[in-house]
Short mmCIF file of C-alpha atoms in Angstrom, two decimals:
data_model
loop_
_atom_site.label_atom_id
_atom_site.label_comp_id
_atom_site.label_asym_id
_atom_site.label_seq_id
_atom_site.Cartn_x
_atom_site.Cartn_y
_atom_site.Cartn_z
CA MET A 169 11.73 37.68 -11.43
CA ILE A 170 10.61 34.55 -13.23
CA SER A 171 11.97 33.75 -16.61
CA ILE A 172 10.65 30.78 -18.53
CA GLU A 173 12.88 29.90 -21.48
CA ARG A 174 11.74 27.68 -24.35
CA LEU A 175 10.04 25.25 -22.05
CA SER A 176 8.55 21.98 -23.31
CA LYS A 177 7.09 19.05 -21.46
CA ALA A 178 6.30 15.59 -22.80
CA PHE A 179 4.65 12.84 -20.78
CA ASP A 180 4.86 9.13 -21.36
CA THR A 181 1.35 7.78 -21.81
CA ALA A 182 0.02 4.42 -20.68
CA ARG A 183 0.08 3.25 -24.30
CA GLY A 184 3.82 3.79 -24.46
CA THR A 185 3.61 6.86 -26.66
CA SER A 186 4.76 10.33 -25.75
CA HIS A 187 2.28 13.14 -25.25
CA LEU A 188 3.45 16.71 -25.71
CA ALA A 189 1.75 18.79 -23.02
CA LEU A 190 3.65 22.06 -23.36
CA SER A 191 5.53 23.29 -26.36
CA ASP A 192 8.11 26.02 -26.51
CA ILE A 193 6.83 28.33 -23.78
CA SER A 194 8.81 31.49 -23.15
CA LEU A 195 7.57 34.04 -20.66
CA ASP A 196 9.06 36.66 -18.38
CA VAL A 197 7.23 37.74 -15.26
CA ALA A 198 8.37 40.89 -13.48
CA GLY A 199 8.63 41.19 -9.71
CA GLY A 200 5.28 42.13 -8.17
CA GLU A 201 3.38 41.28 -11.31
CA PHE A 202 0.10 39.35 -11.25
CA VAL A 203 -0.01 37.06 -14.29
CA SER A 204 -2.80 34.63 -15.09
CA ILE A 205 -2.41 31.60 -17.29
CA LEU A 206 -5.61 30.83 -19.10
CA GLY A 207 -6.50 27.99 -21.37
CA PRO A 208 -8.88 25.14 -22.09
CA SER A 209 -8.65 22.11 -19.84
CA GLY A 210 -5.84 19.80 -20.74
CA CYS A 211 -3.68 22.55 -22.23
CA GLY A 212 -0.93 22.00 -19.70
CA LYS A 213 -1.42 25.26 -17.80
CA SER A 214 -1.18 23.53 -14.42
CA THR A 215 1.86 21.59 -15.60
CA LEU A 216 3.54 24.88 -16.45
CA LEU A 217 2.93 26.04 -12.89
CA TYR A 218 4.25 22.78 -11.43
CA ILE A 219 7.43 23.14 -13.46
CA VAL A 220 7.95 26.68 -12.15
CA GLY A 221 7.35 25.28 -8.66
CA GLY A 222 10.02 22.63 -9.25
CA PHE A 223 7.56 19.83 -8.55
CA VAL A 224 7.77 18.49 -12.10
CA PRO A 225 10.93 18.61 -14.25
CA PRO A 226 10.69 20.07 -17.77
CA SER A 227 11.57 17.94 -20.79
CA SER A 228 13.51 20.79 -22.31
CA GLY A 229 14.05 24.46 -21.63
CA ALA A 230 14.54 26.05 -18.24
CA VAL A 231 12.95 28.19 -15.55
CA ARG A 232 14.97 30.82 -13.77
CA VAL A 233 13.90 32.64 -10.65
CA GLN A 234 15.95 35.74 -9.96
CA GLY A 235 18.59 34.37 -12.28
CA ALA A 236 18.95 30.99 -10.59
CA ALA A 237 17.82 27.86 -12.43
CA VAL A 238 14.94 26.00 -10.77
CA THR A 239 15.98 22.46 -9.86
CA GLY A 240 13.33 21.64 -7.25
CA PRO A 241 10.76 23.10 -4.88
CA GLY A 242 11.80 25.91 -2.57
CA PRO A 243 10.27 28.29 -0.04
CA ASP A 244 10.73 31.22 -2.43
CA ARG A 245 7.82 29.81 -4.49
CA GLY A 246 4.72 29.03 -2.45
CA PRO A 247 2.03 26.87 -4.05
CA VAL A 248 -1.73 27.08 -3.47
CA PHE A 249 -3.67 24.18 -4.97
CA GLN A 250 -7.28 23.70 -6.00
CA GLU A 251 -7.34 20.65 -3.69
CA PHE A 252 -6.19 22.82 -0.73
CA ALA A 253 -3.75 20.02 0.29
CA LEU A 254 -3.93 20.98 3.96
CA PHE A 255 -2.41 18.64 6.52
CA PRO A 256 -5.60 17.09 7.94
CA TRP A 257 -3.95 15.98 11.20
CA LYS A 258 -3.00 19.56 12.03
CA THR A 259 -5.33 22.26 13.27
CA VAL A 260 -5.73 25.53 11.39
CA LEU A 261 -3.02 27.04 13.59
CA GLY A 262 -0.79 23.98 13.16
CA ASN A 263 -1.13 24.15 9.39
CA VAL A 264 -0.30 27.85 9.17
CA MET A 265 2.67 27.48 11.55
CA TYR A 266 4.04 24.43 9.77
CA GLY A 267 6.19 26.11 7.13
CA LEU A 268 7.56 28.66 9.56
CA LEU A 269 8.67 25.96 11.99
CA GLU A 270 10.11 24.07 9.04
CA GLN A 271 12.14 27.17 8.19
CA GLY A 272 13.50 27.17 11.72
CA ALA A 273 11.45 30.02 13.19
CA PRO A 274 11.13 29.93 17.00
CA LYS A 275 7.77 28.61 18.14
CA LYS A 276 6.62 31.85 19.73
CA ILE A 277 7.37 33.91 16.61
CA ALA A 278 5.80 31.31 14.33
CA GLU A 279 2.65 31.24 16.41
CA ASP A 280 2.32 35.04 16.54
CA ARG A 281 2.75 35.32 12.81
CA ALA A 282 0.36 32.44 12.14
CA ARG A 283 -2.30 34.02 14.38
CA ALA A 284 -1.94 37.33 12.55
CA LEU A 285 -2.33 35.60 9.17
CA ILE A 286 -5.34 33.62 10.35
CA GLU A 287 -6.93 36.91 11.38
CA MET A 288 -6.04 38.43 8.01
CA VAL A 289 -7.87 35.65 6.15
CA HIS A 290 -10.89 36.16 8.46
CA LEU A 291 -10.60 32.90 10.35
CA LYS A 292 -10.07 34.25 13.85
CA GLY A 293 -11.73 31.86 16.27
CA TYR A 294 -11.05 28.82 14.09
CA GLU A 295 -7.42 28.33 15.20
CA ASN A 296 -8.11 24.98 16.83
CA PHE A 297 -10.40 23.55 14.16
CA TYR A 298 -9.29 20.65 12.00
CA PRO A 299 -9.55 20.96 8.20
CA LYS A 300 -12.42 18.46 8.03
CA GLU A 301 -14.50 20.86 10.14
CA LEU A 302 -14.13 23.72 7.62
CA SER A 303 -15.97 24.61 4.42
CA GLY A 304 -14.16 24.71 1.08
CA GLY A 305 -13.69 28.47 1.16
CA MET A 306 -12.33 28.35 4.70
CA LYS A 307 -9.93 25.55 3.77
CA GLN A 308 -8.58 27.60 0.90
CA ARG A 309 -8.11 30.60 3.21
CA VAL A 310 -6.08 28.38 5.53
CA ALA A 311 -4.05 27.12 2.57
CA ILE A 312 -3.32 30.69 1.46
CA ALA A 313 -2.33 31.71 4.99
CA ARG A 314 -0.16 28.61 5.31
CA THR A 315 1.72 29.53 2.14
CA LEU A 316 2.00 33.25 2.97
CA ALA A 317 3.36 32.34 6.42
CA TYR A 318 6.79 31.27 5.26
CA GLY A 319 7.16 34.35 3.13
CA PRO A 320 7.56 33.18 -0.47
CA SER A 321 8.29 36.00 -2.91
CA ILE A 322 6.28 34.16 -5.58
CA LEU A 323 2.80 32.67 -5.24
CA LEU A 324 1.93 29.80 -7.58
CA MET A 325 -1.84 29.45 -7.59
CA ASP A 326 -3.30 26.43 -9.36
CA GLU A 327 -7.01 27.10 -9.96
CA PRO A 328 -7.24 27.92 -6.25
CA PHE A 329 -10.92 28.87 -6.38
CA GLY A 330 -11.95 26.20 -8.88
CA ALA A 331 -13.58 23.97 -6.26
CA LEU A 332 -15.60 26.78 -4.66
CA ASP A 333 -19.15 27.90 -5.37
CA ALA A 334 -19.62 31.09 -7.40
CA HIS A 335 -20.39 33.34 -4.43
CA THR A 336 -17.46 32.13 -2.33
CA ARG A 337 -15.29 32.36 -5.39
CA THR A 338 -15.86 36.06 -6.04
CA GLY A 339 -15.41 36.76 -2.33
CA MET A 340 -12.09 34.96 -2.37
CA GLN A 341 -10.97 36.89 -5.45
CA HIS A 342 -11.50 40.15 -3.57
CA GLU A 343 -9.68 38.84 -0.54
CA LEU A 344 -6.79 37.67 -2.65
CA LEU A 345 -6.46 41.10 -4.28
CA GLU A 346 -6.58 42.79 -0.88
CA ILE A 347 -3.79 40.55 0.36
CA TRP A 348 -1.82 41.08 -2.81
CA GLU A 349 -2.16 44.89 -2.64
CA ARG A 350 -0.35 44.85 0.72
CA ASP A 351 2.99 43.50 -0.39
CA ARG A 352 2.63 42.89 -4.13
CA LYS A 353 4.09 39.43 -4.37
CA THR A 354 4.71 38.01 -7.80
CA VAL A 355 1.74 35.81 -8.65
CA LEU A 356 1.31 33.14 -11.30
CA PHE A 357 -2.37 32.25 -11.33
CA VAL A 358 -3.78 29.35 -13.34
CA THR A 359 -7.49 29.47 -14.13
CA HIS A 360 -9.96 28.60 -16.84
CA SER A 361 -12.25 31.50 -15.98
CA VAL A 362 -11.77 34.50 -18.25
CA GLU A 363 -13.54 36.88 -15.83
CA GLU A 364 -11.37 35.75 -12.97
CA ALA A 365 -8.19 36.21 -15.00
CA VAL A 366 -9.16 39.70 -16.21
CA PHE A 367 -10.36 40.81 -12.78
CA LEU A 368 -7.16 39.79 -11.00
CA SER A 369 -4.32 40.18 -13.46
CA ASP A 370 -1.84 42.62 -14.87
CA ARG A 371 -1.35 40.28 -17.79
CA VAL A 372 -3.30 37.29 -19.08
CA VAL A 373 -1.42 34.56 -20.94
CA VAL A 374 -3.71 32.51 -23.18
CA LEU A 375 -2.52 29.02 -24.04
CA THR A 376 -3.69 26.94 -27.00
CA ARG A 377 -5.29 23.56 -26.71
CA SER A 378 -2.90 20.62 -26.32
CA PRO A 379 0.00 20.92 -26.79
CA GLY A 380 -0.05 24.18 -24.87
CA ARG A 381 1.63 27.02 -26.69
CA ILE A 382 1.37 30.70 -25.90
CA LYS A 383 -1.37 32.05 -28.13
CA GLU A 384 -1.49 35.58 -26.92
CA ILE A 385 -0.54 37.71 -23.96
CA SER A 386 -3.01 40.49 -23.06
CA ARG A 387 -2.09 43.36 -20.80
CA ILE A 388 -5.05 44.30 -18.60
CA ASP A 389 -4.94 48.05 -18.19
CA LEU A 390 -7.52 48.51 -15.47
CA PRO A 391 -6.92 50.77 -12.47
CA ARG A 392 -6.25 49.26 -9.06
CA PRO A 393 -7.50 48.65 -6.46
CA ARG A 394 -10.23 46.91 -8.41
CA ARG A 395 -13.76 46.38 -7.20
CA ARG A 396 -15.83 43.76 -8.93
CA ALA A 397 -19.07 45.75 -8.71
CA GLU A 398 -17.43 48.67 -10.49
CA LEU A 399 -15.64 46.60 -13.09
CA LEU A 400 -18.74 44.69 -14.14
CA VAL A 401 -20.22 47.92 -15.52
CA ASP A 402 -16.88 49.15 -16.86
CA ARG A 403 -16.74 48.99 -20.65
CA ARG A 404 -12.99 48.31 -20.68
CA TYR A 405 -13.40 45.27 -18.42
CA GLN A 406 -16.17 43.95 -20.64
CA ASP A 407 -14.04 44.45 -23.73
CA TYR A 408 -11.14 42.52 -22.26
CA VAL A 409 -13.40 39.66 -21.28
CA VAL A 410 -15.05 39.51 -24.68
CA ALA A 411 -11.76 39.75 -26.56
CA ILE A 412 -10.19 36.95 -24.56
CA GLU A 413 -13.33 34.79 -24.73
CA LYS A 414 -13.19 35.14 -28.53
CA LEU A 415 -9.55 34.20 -28.51
CA MET A 416 -10.36 31.03 -26.59
CA ASP A 417 -13.25 30.14 -28.91
CA ASP A 418 -11.09 30.54 -31.99
CA PRO A 419 -11.53 27.36 -34.04
CA ALA A 420 -8.06 27.87 -35.53
CA GLU A 421 -6.53 26.63 -32.30
CA VAL A 422 -7.90 23.17 -32.81
CA ARG A 423 -5.42 22.82 -35.64
CA ALA A 424 -2.63 24.54 -33.75
CA MET B 10 -36.82 -1.56 18.55
CA THR B 11 -34.95 1.57 17.60
CA ARG B 12 -35.38 2.85 21.13
CA LEU B 13 -33.83 -0.30 22.55
CA THR B 14 -30.77 -0.03 20.35
CA GLN B 15 -30.21 3.48 21.61
CA ILE B 16 -29.35 2.23 25.09
CA PRO B 17 -25.57 1.95 24.90
CA GLY B 18 -24.19 -1.50 25.56
CA LEU B 19 -27.60 -3.17 25.66
CA PRO B 20 -27.64 -4.98 22.29
CA PRO B 21 -24.24 -6.63 22.82
CA LEU B 22 -25.29 -7.68 26.33
CA VAL B 23 -28.47 -9.23 24.95
CA ALA B 24 -26.43 -11.02 22.29
CA ALA B 25 -23.98 -12.38 24.87
CA ALA B 26 -26.82 -13.53 27.13
CA GLY B 27 -28.54 -15.18 24.16
CA LEU B 28 -25.38 -17.05 23.23
CA LEU B 29 -24.95 -18.31 26.80
CA ALA B 30 -28.60 -19.38 26.95
CA ALA B 31 -28.30 -21.26 23.65
CA TRP B 32 -25.14 -22.93 24.93
CA GLU B 33 -26.77 -23.94 28.22
CA LEU B 34 -29.80 -25.28 26.37
CA ALA B 35 -27.74 -27.22 23.81
CA ALA B 36 -25.65 -28.77 26.58
CA ARG B 37 -28.79 -29.98 28.37
CA VAL B 38 -30.43 -31.28 25.17
CA PHE B 39 -27.41 -33.16 23.83
CA ASP B 40 -25.95 -34.03 27.24
CA ILE B 41 -22.46 -35.04 26.04
CA SER B 42 -19.26 -34.67 28.04
CA GLY B 43 -17.64 -32.65 25.21
CA LEU B 44 -20.21 -29.88 25.69
CA PRO B 45 -20.51 -28.96 29.36
CA PRO B 46 -23.26 -26.48 30.25
CA ALA B 47 -22.37 -22.80 30.24
CA HIS B 48 -22.74 -22.36 33.99
CA ALA B 49 -20.28 -25.20 34.66
CA ALA B 50 -17.69 -23.69 32.31
CA LEU B 51 -18.17 -20.18 33.68
CA ARG B 52 -17.71 -21.55 37.20
CA GLU B 53 -14.17 -22.49 36.13
CA LEU B 54 -13.32 -18.89 35.20
CA PRO B 55 -12.50 -17.69 38.73
CA VAL B 56 -10.64 -20.94 39.37
CA ILE B 57 -8.34 -20.35 36.40
CA LEU B 58 -7.99 -16.64 37.04
CA THR B 59 -6.98 -17.15 40.68
CA ASP B 60 -4.60 -20.03 39.99
CA LYS B 61 -1.08 -18.67 40.10
CA GLU B 62 0.32 -21.00 37.47
CA SER B 63 -2.52 -20.35 35.03
CA LEU B 64 -2.14 -16.62 35.51
CA LEU B 65 1.58 -16.83 34.85
CA ASN B 66 0.81 -18.77 31.68
CA ILE B 67 -1.69 -16.19 30.52
CA LEU B 68 0.70 -13.33 31.27
CA ASP B 69 3.40 -15.24 29.44
CA SER B 70 1.20 -15.44 26.35
CA ILE B 71 0.33 -11.77 26.54
CA ARG B 72 3.98 -10.85 26.91
CA ARG B 73 4.91 -12.76 23.73
CA MET B 74 1.99 -11.21 21.93
CA VAL B 75 3.02 -7.69 22.95
CA VAL B 76 6.64 -8.27 21.93
CA GLY B 77 5.75 -9.87 18.57
CA PHE B 78 3.17 -7.18 17.91
CA ALA B 79 5.53 -4.32 18.78
CA PHE B 80 8.36 -5.65 16.60
CA ALA B 81 5.86 -6.15 13.78
CA LEU B 82 4.71 -2.51 13.93
CA VAL B 83 8.27 -1.19 14.01
CA PHE B 84 9.10 -3.30 10.96
CA ALA B 85 5.88 -3.26 8.97
CA ILE B 86 4.92 0.42 9.07
CA PRO B 87 8.18 1.76 7.54
CA VAL B 88 8.26 -1.05 4.95
CA GLY B 89 4.66 -0.41 3.94
CA LEU B 90 5.18 3.36 3.75
CA MET B 91 8.32 3.01 1.65
CA MET B 92 6.54 0.58 -0.67
CA GLY B 93 3.77 3.11 -1.10
CA ARG B 94 6.13 5.90 -2.08
CA SER B 95 8.77 4.04 -4.08
CA ARG B 96 7.94 1.88 -7.06
CA LEU B 97 11.24 0.04 -6.70
CA THR B 98 10.58 -0.93 -3.08
CA ALA B 99 7.06 -2.01 -3.98
CA ALA B 100 8.33 -4.11 -6.90
CA PHE B 101 10.80 -5.78 -4.54
CA PHE B 102 8.45 -6.58 -1.66
CA ASN B 103 5.17 -7.18 -3.45
CA PRO B 104 5.87 -10.68 -4.86
CA LEU B 105 7.27 -11.80 -1.50
CA LEU B 106 4.19 -10.58 0.30
CA MET B 107 1.81 -12.13 -2.19
CA ILE B 108 3.40 -15.52 -1.57
CA ILE B 109 3.50 -15.21 2.20
CA TYR B 110 0.13 -13.56 2.76
CA PRO B 111 -2.18 -16.57 2.16
CA VAL B 112 0.06 -19.01 4.04
CA PRO B 113 -1.34 -19.61 7.54
CA LYS B 114 1.49 -18.40 9.75
CA ALA B 115 0.97 -21.36 12.08
CA ALA B 116 1.88 -23.61 9.14
CA LEU B 117 5.37 -22.13 9.27
CA MET B 118 5.65 -23.04 12.92
CA PRO B 119 7.24 -26.49 12.39
CA ILE B 120 10.05 -25.00 10.28
CA ILE B 121 10.57 -22.14 12.68
CA MET B 122 10.73 -24.59 15.55
CA LEU B 123 13.52 -26.43 13.75
CA TRP B 124 15.51 -23.21 13.68
CA LEU B 125 14.63 -21.60 16.96
CA GLY B 126 13.30 -24.39 19.19
CA VAL B 127 9.98 -24.50 21.01
CA GLY B 128 10.62 -21.49 23.24
CA ASP B 129 9.72 -17.81 23.13
CA ALA B 130 11.64 -17.01 19.97
CA SER B 131 9.61 -19.27 17.67
CA LYS B 132 6.26 -18.18 19.02
CA THR B 133 7.15 -14.50 18.98
CA LEU B 134 8.39 -14.82 15.41
CA VAL B 135 5.12 -16.38 14.28
CA ILE B 136 3.14 -13.61 15.96
CA PHE B 137 5.46 -11.08 14.32
CA LEU B 138 4.77 -12.59 10.88
CA GLY B 139 1.03 -12.73 11.45
CA VAL B 140 0.83 -9.09 12.45
CA SER B 141 3.32 -7.74 9.90
CA LEU B 142 1.46 -8.65 6.74
CA PRO B 143 -1.84 -6.80 7.23
CA VAL B 144 0.03 -3.82 8.66
CA ILE B 145 2.40 -3.69 5.69
CA TYR B 146 -0.50 -4.00 3.30
CA HIS B 147 -2.53 -1.20 4.84
CA ALA B 148 0.48 1.08 5.34
CA TYR B 149 1.28 0.51 1.67
CA GLN B 150 -2.27 1.36 0.57
CA GLY B 151 -2.36 4.36 2.88
CA ALA B 152 0.97 5.71 1.64
CA ARG B 153 -0.04 5.24 -1.98
CA ALA B 154 -3.20 7.24 -1.45
CA VAL B 155 -1.42 10.27 0.02
CA GLU B 156 -2.27 13.31 -2.04
CA GLU B 157 0.68 14.38 -4.17
CA LYS B 158 -0.12 18.05 -3.61
CA MET B 159 0.23 17.59 0.14
CA LEU B 160 3.77 16.34 -0.40
CA TRP B 161 4.49 19.19 -2.78
CA SER B 162 3.24 21.69 -0.21
CA ALA B 163 5.69 20.19 2.29
CA ALA B 164 8.50 20.17 -0.26
CA ALA B 165 7.95 23.88 -0.93
CA MET B 166 8.40 24.48 2.81
CA GLY B 167 11.87 22.99 2.44
CA MET B 168 11.17 19.45 3.66
CA ASP B 169 13.36 16.74 2.13
CA ALA B 170 12.14 13.32 0.98
CA ARG B 171 13.03 11.48 4.17
CA ALA B 172 11.29 14.02 6.39
CA ARG B 173 8.24 13.93 4.10
CA LEU B 174 8.01 10.16 4.59
CA THR B 175 8.01 10.35 8.38
CA ARG B 176 6.21 13.64 8.89
CA ILE B 177 3.73 13.77 6.01
CA VAL B 178 3.21 10.29 4.55
CA PHE B 179 3.08 8.60 7.96
CA PRO B 180 0.43 10.81 9.59
CA ALA B 181 -1.54 11.06 6.34
CA ALA B 182 -1.62 7.26 6.08
CA LEU B 183 -2.30 6.75 9.79
CA PRO B 184 -6.07 6.18 9.48
CA GLU B 185 -5.42 3.41 6.96
CA ILE B 186 -2.51 2.02 9.01
CA MET B 187 -4.83 1.77 11.99
CA VAL B 188 -7.17 -0.45 9.98
CA GLY B 189 -4.25 -2.80 9.38
CA VAL B 190 -3.16 -2.63 13.01
CA ARG B 191 -6.61 -3.67 14.14
CA THR B 192 -6.53 -6.72 11.86
CA GLY B 193 -3.01 -7.32 13.16
CA LEU B 194 -4.23 -7.35 16.76
CA VAL B 195 -6.76 -10.06 16.02
CA LEU B 196 -4.12 -12.05 14.14
CA ALA B 197 -1.70 -11.60 17.03
CA LEU B 198 -4.19 -13.23 19.35
CA ILE B 199 -4.87 -16.07 16.90
CA THR B 200 -1.21 -16.76 16.17
CA MET B 201 -0.42 -16.50 19.88
CA VAL B 202 -2.82 -19.34 20.70
CA THR B 203 -2.05 -21.51 17.67
CA SER B 204 1.71 -21.21 18.18
CA GLU B 205 1.24 -22.44 21.75
CA MET B 206 -0.87 -25.33 20.55
CA ILE B 207 1.92 -26.46 18.23
CA ALA B 208 4.92 -25.70 20.41
CA ARG B 209 3.45 -26.65 23.74
CA LYS B 210 5.42 -25.56 26.72
CA GLN B 211 3.53 -22.78 28.39
CA GLY B 212 0.86 -20.20 27.64
CA VAL B 213 -2.90 -20.06 27.20
CA GLY B 214 -2.83 -22.55 24.33
CA ASP B 215 -1.00 -24.99 26.55
CA ILE B 216 -3.62 -24.71 29.32
CA LEU B 217 -6.27 -25.37 26.69
CA PHE B 218 -4.65 -28.49 25.31
CA ASN B 219 -3.63 -29.88 28.67
CA ALA B 220 -7.21 -29.60 29.85
CA LEU B 221 -8.38 -31.25 26.64
CA ALA B 222 -5.92 -34.13 27.11
CA MET B 223 -7.18 -34.64 30.66
CA ALA B 224 -10.82 -34.41 29.58
CA GLN B 225 -11.39 -31.31 31.76
CA TYR B 226 -13.90 -29.89 29.31
CA GLU B 227 -15.15 -27.16 31.63
CA THR B 228 -11.60 -25.78 31.72
CA VAL B 229 -11.32 -26.03 27.93
CA TYR B 230 -14.44 -23.94 27.46
CA ALA B 231 -13.51 -21.53 30.21
CA THR B 232 -10.12 -20.98 28.56
CA ILE B 233 -11.79 -20.27 25.23
CA VAL B 234 -14.02 -17.73 26.98
CA ILE B 235 -10.92 -16.12 28.51
CA ILE B 236 -9.25 -15.87 25.10
CA GLY B 237 -12.43 -14.40 23.67
CA LEU B 238 -12.69 -11.85 26.46
CA LEU B 239 -9.04 -10.97 26.05
CA GLY B 240 -9.66 -10.29 22.36
CA PHE B 241 -12.71 -8.22 23.19
CA VAL B 242 -10.89 -6.08 25.75
CA ILE B 243 -7.94 -5.54 23.42
CA ASP B 244 -10.24 -4.58 20.55
CA VAL B 245 -12.32 -2.15 22.58
CA GLY B 246 -9.16 -0.61 24.03
CA PHE B 247 -7.66 -0.27 20.58
CA GLU B 248 -10.80 1.35 19.18
CA ARG B 249 -10.59 3.97 21.93
CA LEU B 250 -6.97 4.65 21.08
CA ARG B 251 -7.68 4.73 17.35
CA ALA B 252 -10.59 7.13 17.74
CA HIS B 253 -8.33 9.39 19.77
CA LEU B 254 -5.37 9.23 17.37
CA VAL B 255 -7.24 9.80 14.12
CA ALA B 256 -10.11 11.96 15.34
CA TRP B 257 -9.00 14.51 12.74
CA ALA B 258 -9.62 12.12 9.83
CA GLU B 259 -12.59 12.32 7.49
CA PRO B 260 -14.97 9.47 8.35
CA ALA B 261 -13.96 7.49 5.24
CA HIS B 262 -11.96 5.11 7.42
CA GLU B 263 -14.72 4.28 9.88
CA ILE B 264 -14.78 0.54 10.45
CA ALA B 265 -17.46 -1.49 12.16
CA ALA B 266 -16.49 -1.56 15.80
CA VAL B 267 -17.33 -4.09 18.44
CA GLY B 268 -19.44 -2.57 21.16
CA SER B 269 -21.75 0.36 20.99
CA THR B 270 -21.25 1.48 17.40
#
């Protein structure tokens, strides 16, 4: 589904030097797979996601989605950002309908689908609210519904729950898995929380500190559907979390 | 005290009454012809406002102001937005703006009169210049501050760069643009009057200076009151419109409003 081939990204810094953010990343993600990208802050994990989204060009290497090279953003890859990035001048309904109308859907169909999605993310009754009237968790639900609305086959989630409090965060993780279980979209999920990555993912890709290289890819063999309350007392879950935490603490990576 | 300020419209009324009282008192104390008492000046208001020629002059001024203002918005908003989203456009326009911004637009009036004469065109152009600069500046700032991720979200929906400028950058920058437009409105009024003082032919500024030349000081003061009231009405009207247009915005762009707020 997604194939990342020998991808590197260098940025020009303010001092005129070049900073290597990502180095030689190769990764294949299968259709319907949930893959998390985990790493310390500044390792370029978000940049990797932006390159897959076509928002940022790579310095070298390529991204292919279903065989076609990525040259820019497209409705096959729907982003969800930590900052929500809702359109503040549009209501909840207006935000969720936006992409559908942009794709040329008739108004009636767009509205019906948007209303169904708003109900799915538990925001029925908030259709006519503006983003500023919503809490962080509600905003992110709107953002997810807005992206799901235009039917991307791939979801690119950039620390989507990073700005939420712990309680809202775990709630949102459950909701995301419920949504994902319905139609199993391909998900690339950037996070710096090990628990979150293990709870959600089929595979967890751990990046090294800057420049980001792939340090290890762990397959998470936990049965689905997953329930947090059950996993917390599950030895296998604990082992995954501990193993990956250790990997991230590894002092060797400082030299890497 | 706090209870008094809660009565809407009362504090500004008290302020206005206080100003009039101070004026009346000063006129009686100093007793000079250049400062007629407030009641004498206010008595001239209905005279001016029922005189057909004066009314035509006032409407004439307002018409030029509206035209200059409208052209300025149509020009300044796109320029400001493009500057905010394109480094090249910003690099091109920025030095020009920095030179023109501090120049009083009325100071350009003599040159403009050489080109375009003393009629409508010169005065409208000066109003246009006066309004354009703050609007460009605020549209530029507003466009620069638009969250990149918002544009990316739109791009992922299939929106091209031009559509993003008009349908994402413009509404996102609207609260900031409105701050510039409000400054522009005040400047429109100022440049309207000053342009008529320099190129005297018709308009409110002409009434003012004719009265001054003929030592009709009550009329001079009454005209100033009319200009002030005009500004007040425009500003209050604009605040209503602004509150309606950007009600969705976070209150970061709240600006001190004349009137009850």
